[in-house]
XYZ file of C-alpha atoms in Angstrom:
406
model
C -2.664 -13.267 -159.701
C 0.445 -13.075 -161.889
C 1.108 -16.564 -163.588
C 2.509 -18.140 -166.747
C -0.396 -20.352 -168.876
C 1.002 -23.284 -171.019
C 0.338 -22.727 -174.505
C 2.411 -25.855 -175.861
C 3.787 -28.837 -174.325
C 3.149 -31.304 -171.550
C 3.525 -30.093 -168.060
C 1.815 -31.446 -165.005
C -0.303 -28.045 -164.420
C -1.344 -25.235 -167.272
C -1.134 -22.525 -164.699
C 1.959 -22.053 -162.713
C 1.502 -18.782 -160.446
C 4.538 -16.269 -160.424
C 5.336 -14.515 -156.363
C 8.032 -12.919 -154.941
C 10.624 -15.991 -155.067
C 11.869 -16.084 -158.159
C 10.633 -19.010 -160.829
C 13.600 -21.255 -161.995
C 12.996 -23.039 -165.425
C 15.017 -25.727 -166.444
C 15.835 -29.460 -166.706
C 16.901 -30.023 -163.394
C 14.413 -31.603 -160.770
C 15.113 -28.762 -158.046
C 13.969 -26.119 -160.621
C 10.552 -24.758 -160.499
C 9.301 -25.504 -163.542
C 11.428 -28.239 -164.717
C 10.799 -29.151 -168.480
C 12.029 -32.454 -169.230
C 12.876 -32.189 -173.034
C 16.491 -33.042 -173.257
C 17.628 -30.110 -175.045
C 16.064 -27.184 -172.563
C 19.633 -26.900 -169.855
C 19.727 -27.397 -166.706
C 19.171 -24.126 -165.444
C 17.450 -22.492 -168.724
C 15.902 -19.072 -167.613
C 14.287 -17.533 -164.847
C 11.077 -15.058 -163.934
C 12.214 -12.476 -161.014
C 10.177 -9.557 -159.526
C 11.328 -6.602 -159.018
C 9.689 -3.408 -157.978
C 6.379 -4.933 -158.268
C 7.546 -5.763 -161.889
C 8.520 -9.542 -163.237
C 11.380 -10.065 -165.302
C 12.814 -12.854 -167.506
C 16.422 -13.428 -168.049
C 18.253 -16.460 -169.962
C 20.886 -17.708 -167.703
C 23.255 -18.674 -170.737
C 21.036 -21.413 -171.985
C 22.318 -23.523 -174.851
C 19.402 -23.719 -176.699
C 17.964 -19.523 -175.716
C 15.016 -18.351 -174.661
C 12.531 -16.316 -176.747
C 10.302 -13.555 -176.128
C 7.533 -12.893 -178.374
C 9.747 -14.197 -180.732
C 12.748 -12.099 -180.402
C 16.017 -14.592 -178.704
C 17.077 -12.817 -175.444
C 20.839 -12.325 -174.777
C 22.071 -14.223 -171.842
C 22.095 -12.903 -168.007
C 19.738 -9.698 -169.443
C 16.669 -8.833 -167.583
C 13.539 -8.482 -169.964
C 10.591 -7.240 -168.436
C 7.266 -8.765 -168.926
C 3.701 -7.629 -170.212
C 0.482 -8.925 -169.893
C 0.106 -11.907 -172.680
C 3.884 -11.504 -173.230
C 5.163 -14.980 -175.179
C 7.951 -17.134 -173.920
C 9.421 -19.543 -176.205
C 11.760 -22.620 -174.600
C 11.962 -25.366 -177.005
C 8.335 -27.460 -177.398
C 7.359 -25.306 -174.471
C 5.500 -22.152 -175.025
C 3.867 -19.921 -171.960
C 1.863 -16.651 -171.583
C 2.791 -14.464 -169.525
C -0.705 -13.150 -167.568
C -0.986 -10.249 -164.994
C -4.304 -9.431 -164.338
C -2.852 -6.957 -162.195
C -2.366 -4.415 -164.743
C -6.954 -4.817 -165.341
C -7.120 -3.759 -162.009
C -5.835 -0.225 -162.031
C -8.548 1.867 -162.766
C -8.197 5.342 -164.462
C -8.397 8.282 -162.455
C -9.824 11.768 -163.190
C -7.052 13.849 -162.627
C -5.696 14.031 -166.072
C -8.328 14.645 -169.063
C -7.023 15.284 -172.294
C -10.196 16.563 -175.000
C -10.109 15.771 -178.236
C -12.224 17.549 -181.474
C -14.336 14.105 -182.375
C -15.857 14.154 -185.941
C -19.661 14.624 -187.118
C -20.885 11.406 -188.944
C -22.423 12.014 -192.707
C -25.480 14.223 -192.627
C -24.798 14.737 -189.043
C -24.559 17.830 -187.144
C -20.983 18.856 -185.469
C -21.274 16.763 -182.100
C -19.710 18.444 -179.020
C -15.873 17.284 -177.587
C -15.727 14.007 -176.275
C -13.752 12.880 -172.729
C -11.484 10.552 -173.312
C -9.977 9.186 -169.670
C -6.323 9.611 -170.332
C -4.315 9.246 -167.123
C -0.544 9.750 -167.677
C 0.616 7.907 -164.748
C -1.306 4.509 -165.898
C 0.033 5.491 -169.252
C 3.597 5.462 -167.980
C 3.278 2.693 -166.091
C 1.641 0.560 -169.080
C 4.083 0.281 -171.538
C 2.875 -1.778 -174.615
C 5.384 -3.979 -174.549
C 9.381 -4.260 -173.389
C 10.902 -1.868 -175.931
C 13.444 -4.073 -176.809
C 10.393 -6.140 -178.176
C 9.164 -3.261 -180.162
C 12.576 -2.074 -181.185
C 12.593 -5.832 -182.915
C 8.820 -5.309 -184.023
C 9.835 -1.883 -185.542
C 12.677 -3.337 -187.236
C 10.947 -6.357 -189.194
C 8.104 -3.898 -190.275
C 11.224 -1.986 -191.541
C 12.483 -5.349 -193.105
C 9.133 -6.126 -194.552
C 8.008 -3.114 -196.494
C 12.132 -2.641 -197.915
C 11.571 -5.979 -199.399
C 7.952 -5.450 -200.422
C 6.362 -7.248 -203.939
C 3.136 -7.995 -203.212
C 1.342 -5.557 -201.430
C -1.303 -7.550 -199.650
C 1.348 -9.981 -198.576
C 3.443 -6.784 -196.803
C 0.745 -5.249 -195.169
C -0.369 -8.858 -193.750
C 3.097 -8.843 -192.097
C 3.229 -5.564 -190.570
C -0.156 -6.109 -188.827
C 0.975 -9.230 -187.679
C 4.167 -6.932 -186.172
C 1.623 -4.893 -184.709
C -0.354 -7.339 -183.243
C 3.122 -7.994 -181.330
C 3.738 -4.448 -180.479
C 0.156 -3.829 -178.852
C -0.583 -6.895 -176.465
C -4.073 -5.320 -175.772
C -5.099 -5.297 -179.542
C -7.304 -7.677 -180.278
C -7.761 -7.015 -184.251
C -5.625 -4.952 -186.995
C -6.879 -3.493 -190.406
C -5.570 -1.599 -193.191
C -7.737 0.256 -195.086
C -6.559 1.715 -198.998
C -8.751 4.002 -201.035
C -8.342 3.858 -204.624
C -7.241 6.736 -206.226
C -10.134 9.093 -207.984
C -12.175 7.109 -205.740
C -13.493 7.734 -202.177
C -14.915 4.628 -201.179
C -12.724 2.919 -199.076
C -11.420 -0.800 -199.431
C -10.932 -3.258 -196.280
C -7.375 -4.868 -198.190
C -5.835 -6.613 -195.454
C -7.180 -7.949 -191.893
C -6.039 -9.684 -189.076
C -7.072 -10.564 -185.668
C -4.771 -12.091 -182.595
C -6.444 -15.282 -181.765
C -6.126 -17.218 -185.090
C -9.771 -19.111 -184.084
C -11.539 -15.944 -183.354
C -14.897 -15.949 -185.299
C -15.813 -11.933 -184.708
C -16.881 -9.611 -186.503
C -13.625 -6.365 -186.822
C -15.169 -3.296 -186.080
C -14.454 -0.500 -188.534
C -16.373 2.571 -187.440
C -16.872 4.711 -191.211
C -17.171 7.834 -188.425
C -13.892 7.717 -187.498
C -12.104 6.710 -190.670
C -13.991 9.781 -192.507
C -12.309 11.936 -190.108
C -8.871 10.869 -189.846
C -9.197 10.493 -193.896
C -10.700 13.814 -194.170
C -8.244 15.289 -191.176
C -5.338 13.752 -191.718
C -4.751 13.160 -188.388
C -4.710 10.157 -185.796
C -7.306 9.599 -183.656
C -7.861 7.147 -180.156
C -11.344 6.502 -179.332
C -12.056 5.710 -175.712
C -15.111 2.952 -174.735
C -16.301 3.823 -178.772
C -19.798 2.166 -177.416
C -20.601 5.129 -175.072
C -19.669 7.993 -177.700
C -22.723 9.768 -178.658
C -21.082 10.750 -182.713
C -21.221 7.518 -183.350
C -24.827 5.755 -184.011
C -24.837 2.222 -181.370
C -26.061 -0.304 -184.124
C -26.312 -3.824 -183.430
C -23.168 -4.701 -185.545
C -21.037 -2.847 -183.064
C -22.824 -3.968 -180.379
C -22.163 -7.524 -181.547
C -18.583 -6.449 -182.433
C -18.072 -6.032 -178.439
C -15.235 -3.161 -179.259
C -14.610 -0.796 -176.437
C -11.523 1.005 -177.628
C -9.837 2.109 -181.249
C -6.632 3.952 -182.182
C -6.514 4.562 -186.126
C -3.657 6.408 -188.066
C -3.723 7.980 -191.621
C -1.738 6.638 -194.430
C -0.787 9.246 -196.475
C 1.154 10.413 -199.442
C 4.248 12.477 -199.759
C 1.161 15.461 -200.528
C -0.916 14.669 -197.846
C -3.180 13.124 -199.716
C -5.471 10.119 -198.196
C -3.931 6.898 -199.145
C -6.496 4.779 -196.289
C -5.747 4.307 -192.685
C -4.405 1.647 -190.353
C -6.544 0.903 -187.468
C -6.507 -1.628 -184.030
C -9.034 -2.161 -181.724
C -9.978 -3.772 -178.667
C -12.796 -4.820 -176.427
C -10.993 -4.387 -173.244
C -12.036 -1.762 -170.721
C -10.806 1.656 -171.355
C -8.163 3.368 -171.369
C -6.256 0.346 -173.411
C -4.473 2.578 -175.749
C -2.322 5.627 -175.047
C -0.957 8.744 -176.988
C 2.431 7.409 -176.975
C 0.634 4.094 -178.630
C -0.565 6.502 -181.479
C 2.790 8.417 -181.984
C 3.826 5.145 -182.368
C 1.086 3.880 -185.101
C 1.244 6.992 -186.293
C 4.909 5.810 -187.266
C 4.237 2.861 -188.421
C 1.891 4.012 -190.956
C 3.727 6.479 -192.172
C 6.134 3.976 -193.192
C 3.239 1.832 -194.826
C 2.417 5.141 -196.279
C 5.749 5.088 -198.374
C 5.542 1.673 -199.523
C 1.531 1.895 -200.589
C 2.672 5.162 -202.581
C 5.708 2.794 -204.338
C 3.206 -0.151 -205.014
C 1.110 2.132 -206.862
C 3.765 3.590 -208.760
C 5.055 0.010 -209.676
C 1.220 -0.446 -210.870
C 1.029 2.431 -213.167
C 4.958 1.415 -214.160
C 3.946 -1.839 -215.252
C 0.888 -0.938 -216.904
C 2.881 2.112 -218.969
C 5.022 -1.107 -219.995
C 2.410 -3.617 -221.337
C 0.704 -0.395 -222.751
C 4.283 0.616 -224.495
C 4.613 -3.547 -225.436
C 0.817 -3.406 -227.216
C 1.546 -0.073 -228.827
C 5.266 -2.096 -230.130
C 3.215 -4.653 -231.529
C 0.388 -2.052 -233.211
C 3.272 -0.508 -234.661
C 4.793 -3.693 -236.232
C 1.401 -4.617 -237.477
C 0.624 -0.777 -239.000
C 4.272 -1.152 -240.838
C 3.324 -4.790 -241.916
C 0.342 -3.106 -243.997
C 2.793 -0.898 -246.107
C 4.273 -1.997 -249.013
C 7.616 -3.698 -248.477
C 9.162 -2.086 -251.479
C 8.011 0.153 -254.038
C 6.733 -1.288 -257.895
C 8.981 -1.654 -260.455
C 7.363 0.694 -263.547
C 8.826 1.657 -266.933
C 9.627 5.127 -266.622
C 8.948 6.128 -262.868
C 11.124 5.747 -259.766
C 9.242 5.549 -256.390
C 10.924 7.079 -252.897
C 8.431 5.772 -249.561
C 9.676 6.658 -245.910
C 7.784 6.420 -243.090
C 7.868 7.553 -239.216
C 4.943 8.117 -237.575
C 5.214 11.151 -234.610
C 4.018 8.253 -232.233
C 4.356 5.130 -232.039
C 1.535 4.516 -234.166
C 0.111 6.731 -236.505
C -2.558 7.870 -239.216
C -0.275 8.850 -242.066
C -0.456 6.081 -244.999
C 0.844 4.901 -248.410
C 0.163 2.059 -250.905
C 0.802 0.760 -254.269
C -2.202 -1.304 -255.488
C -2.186 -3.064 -258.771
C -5.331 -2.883 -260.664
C -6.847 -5.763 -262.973
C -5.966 -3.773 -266.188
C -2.289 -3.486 -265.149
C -2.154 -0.001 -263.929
C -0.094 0.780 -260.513
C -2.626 2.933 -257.949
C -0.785 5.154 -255.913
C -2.641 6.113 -252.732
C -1.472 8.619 -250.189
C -3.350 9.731 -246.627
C -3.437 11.021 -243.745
C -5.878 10.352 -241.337
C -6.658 13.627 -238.990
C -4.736 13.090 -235.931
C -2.232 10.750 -234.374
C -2.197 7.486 -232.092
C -3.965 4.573 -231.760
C -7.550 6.364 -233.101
C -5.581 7.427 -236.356
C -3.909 3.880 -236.868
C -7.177 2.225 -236.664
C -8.971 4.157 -238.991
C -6.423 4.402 -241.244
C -5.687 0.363 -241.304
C -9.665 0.307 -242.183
C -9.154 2.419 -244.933
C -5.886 0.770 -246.375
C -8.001 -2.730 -246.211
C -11.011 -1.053 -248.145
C -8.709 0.556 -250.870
C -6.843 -2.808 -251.391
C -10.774 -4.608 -252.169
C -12.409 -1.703 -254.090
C -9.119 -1.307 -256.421
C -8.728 -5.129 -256.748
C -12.749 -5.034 -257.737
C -11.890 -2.841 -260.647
C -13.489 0.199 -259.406
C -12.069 3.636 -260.619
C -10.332 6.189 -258.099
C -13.269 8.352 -258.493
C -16.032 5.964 -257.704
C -14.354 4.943 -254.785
């Protein structure tokens, strides 16, 4: 039976059930629900059905109504999805309709799909997956002004991306929003040279749920390799993929995932969501629409690594600056002063260090030592070998040695 569960607040009952008179909510004692906190109005908001389907409309409230976060404009119908959110003030409800667990998928629309072969497995045959378009029509995700707002702060959150992690956190936590029946999110990254994948960011809906997230390496291997999205019906009954106690114990049932990848096509990870529902939870308009969503991701994994290799380029650029300052530090700062000769040094190495070297050493009888290299190559290999050999010179020729015994 349709009803709204109290999430937050005091109210005489948790459960107030929803039928076919509509459900006023507000301060007033003739309303329905009436919420006592002094700032919800008098007549705050309503539930309606219509068609079957229930509705919630603000009716010009002065402190609004909310729906899964998102304020709802005055006197507009918004219609509600199973374990919808409504916000009023201290007062927080879910929206439940077991309704929409009771429709069963028929048979009388099957779409196949090409499932993958798990490492050092043979090519398993198609796989079934139940795919009714009429229950797919009728269960929309969520009101699409919802997911229009969803859409729009994953938009918001990746144009004002910094820290990675942080970003990717948020636009799970959007898609947690856009997919009531998603019970968990992940993003998975592979480094680059590297094909082990990385779990980077995870989240799951209820923030006290202890359970293990399912990530099956089957179907991330073949959307990686592929490059293509995948939905995976009742994942427990699929014969690719080996039943081991962990996904037993996981309890998932069904799994969309989506590649991330890069303006090449090359694997960047994928995004995944899962949930332990009966079948037939997620739809192929639900992975059109991940499918969107990570190709956004995509863009903003592809600029974090850039930034990566940007910053590291600098700090290499700032330690060569520094090697360079302490290679010129080693030459003489001005030529010697000798009866006779006149001395012209320049220096410029093709980099921004270098192997090419000079020196004026004075030796213990008075002569002036004039050394001239260069070290075979150029960079940091020459510079160090040829600051070994400048610090050598300076000892042996201070030690009285002759030019040829050195």
């Amino acid at each position: 039976m349709p009803l709204l569960k109290l999430l937050k607040g005091q109210l005489p009952q948790n459960e107030i059930p929803l039928g076919f008179e509509d459900l006023l909510i507000g301060r007033d004692e003739f309303c329905s629900l009436q919420l006592t906190d002094d700032q919800v109005s008098r007549q705050h908001a309503s539930v309606s059905q219509t068609e079957g389907r229930f509705q919630l409309t603000d009716l010009n409230s002065r402190n609004h109504t909310y729906l899964n976060g998102d304020k709802l404009k005055p006197g507009v119908p918004y219609a509600l999805e199973n374990h919808d959110l409504i916000t009023i003030l201290r007062y927080a409800f879910s929206f439940i309709d077991d309704r929409d667990d009771s429709r069963m998928l028929d048979d009388e629309s099957v779409s196949q799909i090409s499932v993958i072969e798990d490492r050092g497995r043979s090519s398993p045959d198609s796989a079934s997956l139940n795919a009714s378009s009429s229950n797919w029509e009728f269960r929309s995700s969520v009101n699409s002004g919802a997911k229009l707002s969803a859409m729009m702060q994953i938009t918001r959150d990746l144009h004002n991306a910094l820290a990675l992690d942080e970003v990717l956190a948020k636009v799970l936590d959007s898609l947690l929003k856009i997919f009531p029946p998603a019970e968990s999110a992940v993003c998975v990254l592979t480094s680059p040279g590297d094909d082990a994948p990385e779990l980077r960011v995870a989240k799951q809906r209820k923030a006290e749920a202890d359970e293990t997230i399912f990530i099956s390496r089957t179907v991330m291997d073949h959307v990686l390799e592929t490059g293509r999205g995948i939905i995976f019906d009742d994942i427990q009954s699929q014969p690719q993929i080996p039943l081991t106690q962990s996904i037993v114990n996981a309890r998932r049932r069904s799994v969309v995932c989506a590649p991330l990848l890069d303006l090449e096509n090359h694997p960047l990870g994928v995004m995944q969501l899962d949930t332990s529902r009966k079948s037939g939870q997620f739809s192929n308009a639900d992975l059109d629409l991940l499918s969107t969503v990570a190709l956004q991701v995509s863009l903003a994994v592809e600029d974090s690594r850039l930034h990566e290799i940007a910053l590291r380029e600098r700090e290499m650029r700032r330690e060569l600056q520094v090697a360079r300052e302490i290679q010129v530090g080693l030459l003489p700062d001005q030529p010697p002063e000798l009866t006779g000769y006149d001395f012209f040094d320049f220096y410029a190495a093709a980099r921004e260090v270098g192997g090419d070297y000079y020196d004026y050493v004075t030796m213990p009888d008075g002569r002036c030592a004039v050394l001239v290299g260069d070290v075979a190559g150029k960079g940091v290999s020459a510079a160090l070998l040829m600051a070994k050999l400048a610090s050598e010179m300076r000892v042996h020729l201070a030690g009285g040695l002759a030019p040829l015994e050195i």
